[in-house]
Structures are given as structure tokens and as C-alpha cells.
């Protein structure tokens, strides 16, 4: 029980701190946007770059973990999309399907896995973040572009998506770190210390940002598809990932547990940002993020108690 408290309490306490700060007007409504920009463009890229530049390629060769995590994500995405195809248009269905399969790995998964597994927990989180961005996010963007016909053919949409991913700091930074590691180039001490210091602020700032966002979510009538999104995200995705990680593939215990724990995390803010960018209805996404985060207090604690008990 102590290990569960030590790993889960700081994460949810920081989210609660951000929530209270927003509700008490200690931080303004604009603080969420500014703090999120700081995390996305500075702190988290520094952390990812530092982590990737200081590990070997052998540590990244986690094919069973990649297959289990990707399989769970894609199964959830496509099953939800087929299930809800009559309720939504293709663009709206792609955002809803992304919500059902998108875990908050960067903001919650990283501090949680570091507290639970130490340095061994960093690699699974980074791999999951890259998979989420390069597979799920890209897939949803292609569906959006195709449904809205903003860029013509599917191939044009794919090219547009590739360019967008190539400019994403959360993709560029770990790839740059991996390149240095692969070339055997050690980080100069000043640069290593700079990225370490900047990266150390990523987790607390990200968690406070989640609290700020939740405080701004207005209480309105539940969306008709809310139950379906929560079922797929909080139950089906972890179950599918657990089946692949524990039954189908053979991998070390830390990777197996991290795969399921990351799949059980609440929905991240990525679907909300995508819905806003493409001017889609954000009601379902914002409600799903809020309720899944509240539910994760129980689900994550139960999983940690099971894995570490």
C-alpha cells in the first residue's frame, strides 16, 4: 500500500493543486494555455531529448511492448469508429475514436511510471508517446482531413500529416536524442545539465496544467456518446492491452505492467486540441477527459496495488 501511495498520491495531488489554484483564482484562465505551451515546447521536449540521448539503442528495442501497445490502441480506435459510425460524421467520429484510445502518457504516465518503476519506467512511456503521436494522432488527422476534404486526396492528407508530425517538438526531441545515442555522441556536460534541469519541471507543470484544464470544464448535460467513450477507454483499452502484454507477447514484467498502466490512464488533452484546431464539437472530449481523470484515481490505484502487491 505504501508503494501505491508513494506513486499515485503525488500525481493526483498535483492535479488537485492546479484545480484548486484555478477555482480560487490564484491562477487565471490563461495560465492553463501558457503553462501547457511551456510544457509542450520547452520542458517535455528537454526531458525526452535528455532521456533518449542517455540510453542505448538496445534499451529501445522493445518490439513486444510496441506491438502490445499499438495493438490495443488500434483495436480500440477502429472498434469504436465502427460501433459509432451512425452517430457521428467521419470527422467527428475520428475525434471521438481518438478520445477512446488516447492515454495521457506524457502528462500523467511519465511521473507515474518514474515513481513506480524508477528509470526503467521512462522508456515505455516515451515509446508510448511516440506511438500515440505517430500512429493514433496521425490516423485521426488523416480521417479528419479526408472527411472535411481540406487537402484533397488521402495521399495529400498523409503528406500534410507527415509534415505536421515532423514539426512536432514531442516527436523531434526524442528522435534527435536517439540520433545522438546511435552515433555514440555523449551530451556535453553543460547541455546535459540544462536539459536535465528544464526537463525536471515537465512533470509537475504538466500535472498542474491538467488541474487547471479540469477546473475550466463546465458542468453541462452529458453527451450521448460519453458512456461509450469511457467504456472503451477505461475498460476495453486496458483489457485488450493486458491480453496482448500478458498472454500473446513475452516481455519483462516492468514493460508488461507499464503497458497496461499506461493504457488505463485517463484521456489526454490531445483530442481536445485536435477538436479545437478543426473546429469540431468539444463537449464530448472535454467531458470524457474530466470524468476519465476522476475515475483514474481508482483504476490507477487498483492497478498499482495489484502490480506492486
Short mmCIF file of C-alpha atoms in Angstrom, two decimals:
data_model
loop_
_atom_site.label_atom_id
_atom_site.label_comp_id
_atom_site.label_asym_id
_atom_site.label_seq_id
_atom_site.Cartn_x
_atom_site.Cartn_y
_atom_site.Cartn_z
CA UNK A 1 0.00 0.00 0.00
CA UNK A 2 2.89 2.37 0.73
CA UNK A 3 4.20 1.92 -2.82
CA UNK A 4 0.75 2.79 -4.20
CA UNK A 5 0.54 5.91 -2.06
CA UNK A 6 4.10 6.95 -2.92
CA UNK A 7 3.48 6.59 -6.67
CA UNK A 8 -0.14 7.74 -7.02
CA UNK A 9 -0.51 10.42 -4.35
CA UNK A 10 1.99 12.99 -5.74
CA UNK A 11 0.45 12.69 -9.23
CA UNK A 12 -3.15 13.26 -8.18
CA UNK A 13 -2.15 15.80 -5.51
CA UNK A 14 -0.51 17.99 -8.17
CA UNK A 15 -3.61 17.75 -10.36
CA UNK A 16 -5.73 18.76 -7.36
CA UNK A 17 -3.34 21.64 -6.66
CA UNK A 18 -3.86 23.00 -10.17
CA UNK A 19 -7.61 22.52 -9.86
CA UNK A 20 -7.80 24.41 -6.56
CA UNK A 21 -5.49 27.17 -7.84
CA UNK A 22 -7.82 27.75 -10.79
CA UNK A 23 -11.02 27.61 -8.78
CA UNK A 24 -9.61 30.02 -6.17
CA UNK A 25 -8.39 32.34 -8.95
CA UNK A 26 -4.78 32.03 -7.81
CA UNK A 27 -4.04 31.31 -11.49
CA UNK A 28 -6.06 32.91 -14.29
CA UNK A 29 -7.87 31.16 -17.13
CA UNK A 30 -4.93 31.99 -19.41
CA UNK A 31 -2.50 30.17 -17.11
CA UNK A 32 -3.59 26.79 -18.49
CA UNK A 33 -2.75 27.81 -22.06
CA UNK A 34 0.61 29.38 -21.15
CA UNK A 35 1.69 26.53 -18.88
CA UNK A 36 0.65 23.99 -21.49
CA UNK A 37 2.77 25.81 -24.11
CA UNK A 38 5.73 25.78 -21.74
CA UNK A 39 5.40 22.02 -21.21
CA UNK A 40 4.85 21.17 -24.90
CA UNK A 41 7.55 23.42 -26.37
CA UNK A 42 10.25 23.50 -23.67
CA UNK A 43 10.08 21.24 -20.63
CA UNK A 44 8.79 17.96 -22.09
CA UNK A 45 10.98 18.10 -25.23
CA UNK A 46 14.02 18.71 -22.99
CA UNK A 47 13.10 15.70 -20.86
CA UNK A 48 12.56 13.46 -23.89
CA UNK A 49 15.77 14.62 -25.56
CA UNK A 50 17.83 14.03 -22.41
CA UNK A 51 16.28 10.60 -21.81
CA UNK A 52 16.85 9.40 -25.37
CA UNK A 53 20.38 10.80 -25.60
CA UNK A 54 21.45 8.91 -22.49
CA UNK A 55 20.08 5.43 -23.31
CA UNK A 56 21.35 2.77 -25.67
CA UNK A 57 19.54 1.53 -28.76
CA UNK A 58 19.30 -1.89 -27.13
CA UNK A 59 17.07 -0.41 -24.44
CA UNK A 60 14.72 0.93 -27.14
CA UNK A 61 14.43 -2.43 -28.89
CA UNK A 62 11.14 -3.36 -27.23
CA UNK A 63 9.23 -4.98 -30.09
CA UNK A 64 6.75 -6.97 -27.91
CA UNK A 65 5.90 -3.83 -25.92
CA UNK A 66 5.43 -1.82 -29.13
CA UNK A 67 3.17 -4.48 -30.66
CA UNK A 68 1.07 -4.87 -27.50
CA UNK A 69 0.61 -1.12 -27.03
CA UNK A 70 -0.07 -0.42 -30.71
CA UNK A 71 -2.45 -3.37 -30.98
CA UNK A 72 -4.52 -2.16 -28.03
CA UNK A 73 -4.70 1.40 -29.35
CA UNK A 74 -5.68 0.45 -32.91
CA UNK A 75 -8.23 -2.15 -31.81
CA UNK A 76 -9.93 0.43 -29.58
CA UNK A 77 -9.82 3.16 -32.25
CA UNK A 78 -11.34 1.07 -35.06
CA UNK A 79 -13.88 -0.81 -32.93
CA UNK A 80 -15.23 2.47 -31.56
CA UNK A 81 -15.26 4.05 -35.02
CA UNK A 82 -17.26 1.13 -36.48
CA UNK A 83 -19.54 0.99 -33.44
CA UNK A 84 -20.39 4.70 -33.56
CA UNK A 85 -20.35 5.22 -37.34
CA UNK A 86 -24.08 6.02 -37.47
CA UNK A 87 -23.92 8.53 -34.63
CA UNK A 88 -21.08 10.70 -35.98
CA UNK A 89 -19.81 12.06 -39.26
CA UNK A 90 -16.31 10.83 -40.21
CA UNK A 91 -14.52 13.96 -38.85
CA UNK A 92 -16.40 13.87 -35.52
CA UNK A 93 -16.06 10.09 -35.30
CA UNK A 94 -12.30 10.35 -35.72
CA UNK A 95 -12.05 12.76 -32.76
CA UNK A 96 -14.32 10.57 -30.63
CA UNK A 97 -12.36 7.44 -31.58
CA UNK A 98 -9.13 9.22 -30.69
CA UNK A 99 -10.59 10.09 -27.29
CA UNK A 100 -11.48 6.44 -26.70
CA UNK A 101 -7.92 5.27 -27.41
CA UNK A 102 -5.68 8.20 -26.36
CA UNK A 103 -3.94 7.85 -22.97
CA UNK A 104 -2.42 10.76 -21.10
CA UNK A 105 1.06 9.20 -21.25
CA UNK A 106 3.13 12.40 -21.38
CA UNK A 107 1.49 14.36 -18.60
CA UNK A 108 0.45 11.57 -16.19
CA UNK A 109 2.22 8.45 -17.42
CA UNK A 110 5.73 9.83 -17.15
CA UNK A 111 5.65 10.92 -13.49
CA UNK A 112 3.59 7.87 -12.51
CA UNK A 113 5.91 5.32 -14.13
CA UNK A 114 9.01 7.11 -12.85
CA UNK A 115 7.66 6.97 -9.30
CA UNK A 116 6.53 3.35 -9.66
CA UNK A 117 9.47 1.88 -11.61
CA UNK A 118 12.28 4.44 -11.47
CA UNK A 119 14.43 4.96 -14.56
CA UNK A 120 13.14 1.68 -16.02
CA UNK A 121 9.72 3.28 -16.38
CA UNK A 122 10.86 6.10 -18.66
CA UNK A 123 11.46 4.10 -21.85
CA UNK A 124 7.95 2.53 -22.02
CA UNK A 125 6.39 5.98 -21.57
CA UNK A 126 8.48 7.57 -24.32
CA UNK A 127 7.72 4.70 -26.71
CA UNK A 128 4.01 5.06 -25.91
CA UNK A 129 4.12 8.82 -26.51
CA UNK A 130 5.77 8.34 -29.90
CA UNK A 131 3.27 5.63 -30.86
CA UNK A 132 0.37 7.81 -29.75
CA UNK A 133 1.57 10.75 -31.84
CA UNK A 134 2.80 8.87 -34.91
CA UNK A 135 0.01 6.28 -35.09
CA UNK A 136 -3.15 7.47 -33.32
CA UNK A 137 -2.81 11.21 -33.81
CA UNK A 138 -1.75 10.82 -37.43
CA UNK A 139 -4.57 8.35 -38.12
CA UNK A 140 -7.16 10.73 -36.68
CA UNK A 141 -5.79 13.67 -38.66
CA UNK A 142 -5.99 11.67 -41.90
CA UNK A 143 -9.64 10.81 -41.14
CA UNK A 144 -10.38 14.45 -40.36
CA UNK A 145 -8.68 15.72 -43.48
CA UNK A 146 -10.42 13.08 -45.61
CA UNK A 147 -13.84 13.75 -44.11
CA UNK A 148 -13.50 17.51 -44.45
CA UNK A 149 -11.70 17.25 -47.82
CA UNK A 150 -9.35 20.05 -46.76
CA UNK A 151 -6.38 18.68 -48.65
CA UNK A 152 -7.92 16.69 -51.48
CA UNK A 153 -6.79 13.07 -51.76
CA UNK A 154 -5.78 10.69 -48.98
CA UNK A 155 -2.15 10.88 -50.13
CA UNK A 156 -2.20 14.65 -49.83
CA UNK A 157 -3.65 14.32 -46.34
CA UNK A 158 -0.91 11.82 -45.44
CA UNK A 159 1.77 14.20 -46.69
CA UNK A 160 0.22 17.07 -44.75
CA UNK A 161 0.11 14.89 -41.62
CA UNK A 162 3.75 13.87 -42.07
CA UNK A 163 4.86 17.50 -42.29
CA UNK A 164 2.87 18.35 -39.15
CA UNK A 165 4.44 15.46 -37.21
CA UNK A 166 7.92 16.45 -38.40
CA UNK A 167 7.39 19.87 -36.78
CA UNK A 168 6.06 18.45 -33.51
CA UNK A 169 8.60 19.09 -30.70
CA UNK A 170 7.43 15.96 -28.87
CA UNK A 171 8.49 13.90 -31.90
CA UNK A 172 11.59 15.85 -32.95
CA UNK A 173 13.21 15.93 -29.49
CA UNK A 174 13.31 12.16 -28.77
CA UNK A 175 14.34 11.44 -32.38
CA UNK A 176 17.22 13.93 -32.02
CA UNK A 177 18.24 12.29 -28.76
CA UNK A 178 18.08 8.84 -30.35
CA UNK A 179 20.29 10.07 -33.20
CA UNK A 180 22.98 11.25 -30.78
CA UNK A 181 22.80 7.98 -28.87
CA UNK A 182 23.03 5.95 -32.07
CA UNK A 183 26.07 7.92 -33.22
CA UNK A 184 27.75 7.40 -29.85
CA UNK A 185 27.95 11.14 -29.16
CA UNK A 186 27.85 11.97 -25.47
CA UNK A 187 25.98 15.08 -24.36
CA UNK A 188 28.36 17.88 -23.27
CA UNK A 189 28.06 18.38 -19.51
CA UNK A 190 26.54 21.90 -19.71
CA UNK A 191 23.90 20.78 -22.25
CA UNK A 192 23.14 17.65 -20.23
CA UNK A 193 22.60 19.72 -17.09
CA UNK A 194 20.48 22.28 -18.97
CA UNK A 195 18.15 19.64 -20.41
CA UNK A 196 18.02 17.82 -17.06
CA UNK A 197 17.00 20.97 -15.18
CA UNK A 198 14.49 22.04 -17.82
CA UNK A 199 13.10 18.53 -18.14
CA UNK A 200 12.68 18.13 -14.38
CA UNK A 201 9.97 20.80 -14.47
CA UNK A 202 7.92 18.93 -17.09
CA UNK A 203 6.06 16.52 -14.82
CA UNK A 204 4.90 18.93 -12.07
CA UNK A 205 3.95 21.62 -14.58
CA UNK A 206 2.08 19.12 -16.75
CA UNK A 207 0.09 17.76 -13.82
CA UNK A 208 -0.82 21.24 -12.58
CA UNK A 209 -1.92 22.05 -16.13
CA UNK A 210 -4.34 19.11 -16.08
CA UNK A 211 -5.88 20.50 -12.88
CA UNK A 212 -6.24 23.93 -14.48
CA UNK A 213 -7.94 22.42 -17.52
CA UNK A 214 -10.35 20.36 -15.40
CA UNK A 215 -11.31 23.45 -13.39
CA UNK A 216 -12.34 25.18 -16.62
CA UNK A 217 -14.55 22.30 -17.78
CA UNK A 218 -18.13 23.44 -17.42
CA UNK A 219 -20.78 21.11 -15.99
CA UNK A 220 -23.44 20.56 -18.67
CA UNK A 221 -25.72 17.73 -19.81
CA UNK A 222 -23.69 14.56 -20.57
CA UNK A 223 -23.05 13.86 -24.25
CA UNK A 224 -25.00 10.80 -25.57
CA UNK A 225 -21.73 9.03 -26.50
CA UNK A 226 -19.98 9.74 -23.20
CA UNK A 227 -20.63 6.28 -21.78
CA UNK A 228 -19.30 4.59 -24.91
CA UNK A 229 -16.06 6.61 -24.87
CA UNK A 230 -15.47 5.93 -21.17
CA UNK A 231 -16.20 2.21 -21.58
CA UNK A 232 -13.73 1.84 -24.44
CA UNK A 233 -11.03 3.98 -22.82
CA UNK A 234 -11.18 2.89 -19.19
CA UNK A 235 -12.15 -0.79 -19.65
CA UNK A 236 -11.66 -2.10 -23.19
CA UNK A 237 -8.27 -0.50 -23.93
CA UNK A 238 -6.58 -1.71 -20.70
CA UNK A 239 -8.16 -5.16 -21.10
CA UNK A 240 -7.06 -5.50 -24.73
CA UNK A 241 -3.55 -4.31 -23.88
CA UNK A 242 -3.36 -6.67 -20.89
CA UNK A 243 -4.37 -9.61 -23.10
CA UNK A 244 -1.62 -8.79 -25.59
CA UNK A 245 1.00 -7.99 -22.93
CA UNK A 246 0.35 -10.93 -20.58
CA UNK A 247 -0.95 -13.65 -22.92
CA UNK A 248 0.21 -13.04 -26.50
CA UNK A 249 3.68 -11.48 -26.16
CA UNK A 250 6.62 -12.25 -23.88
CA UNK A 251 8.21 -9.21 -22.24
CA UNK A 252 9.86 -8.22 -18.93
CA UNK A 253 7.46 -7.59 -16.00
CA UNK A 254 8.13 -3.83 -15.90
CA UNK A 255 7.21 -3.42 -19.58
CA UNK A 256 4.16 -5.66 -19.22
CA UNK A 257 2.85 -3.73 -16.24
CA UNK A 258 3.74 -0.34 -17.74
CA UNK A 259 1.84 -1.18 -20.94
CA UNK A 260 -1.36 -1.89 -19.00
CA UNK A 261 -0.88 1.01 -16.60
CA UNK A 262 -0.40 3.46 -19.47
CA UNK A 263 -3.47 2.08 -21.26
CA UNK A 264 -5.53 2.60 -18.09
CA UNK A 265 -4.62 6.28 -17.78
CA UNK A 266 -7.31 8.91 -18.43
CA UNK A 267 -7.73 10.64 -21.77
CA UNK A 268 -5.07 13.22 -22.59
CA UNK A 269 -5.64 16.70 -23.93
CA UNK A 270 -4.59 15.77 -27.48
CA UNK A 271 -8.15 15.04 -28.71
CA UNK A 272 -9.36 18.35 -27.26
CA UNK A 273 -6.59 20.26 -29.05
CA UNK A 274 -7.39 18.45 -32.30
CA UNK A 275 -11.13 19.14 -31.98
CA UNK A 276 -10.39 22.82 -31.35
CA UNK A 277 -7.96 23.00 -34.27
CA UNK A 278 -10.50 21.54 -36.71
CA UNK A 279 -13.45 23.41 -35.16
CA UNK A 280 -15.33 20.28 -34.07
CA UNK A 281 -17.65 19.99 -31.07
CA UNK A 282 -15.53 19.80 -27.90
CA UNK A 283 -18.33 18.83 -25.49
CA UNK A 284 -17.75 15.07 -25.67
CA UNK A 285 -13.97 15.40 -25.47
CA UNK A 286 -13.90 17.77 -22.50
CA UNK A 287 -16.44 15.70 -20.55
CA UNK A 288 -14.54 12.49 -21.32
CA UNK A 289 -11.25 13.98 -20.14
CA UNK A 290 -12.79 15.26 -16.90
CA UNK A 291 -14.63 12.06 -15.91
CA UNK A 292 -11.85 9.68 -17.00
CA UNK A 293 -9.37 11.65 -14.88
CA UNK A 294 -11.64 11.36 -11.85
CA UNK A 295 -12.17 7.62 -12.48
CA UNK A 296 -8.44 7.05 -12.90
CA UNK A 297 -7.89 7.83 -9.22
CA UNK A 298 -9.48 4.44 -8.54
CA UNK A 299 -8.33 2.49 -11.60
CA UNK A 300 -4.68 3.53 -11.40
CA UNK A 301 -4.53 2.91 -7.65
CA UNK A 302 -6.05 -0.56 -8.08
CA UNK A 303 -3.58 -1.48 -10.83
CA UNK A 304 -0.59 -0.23 -8.83
CA UNK A 305 -1.75 -2.21 -5.80
CA UNK A 306 -2.12 -5.32 -7.96
CA UNK A 307 1.24 -4.97 -9.70
CA UNK A 308 3.26 -3.98 -6.64
CA UNK A 309 1.39 -6.01 -4.03
#
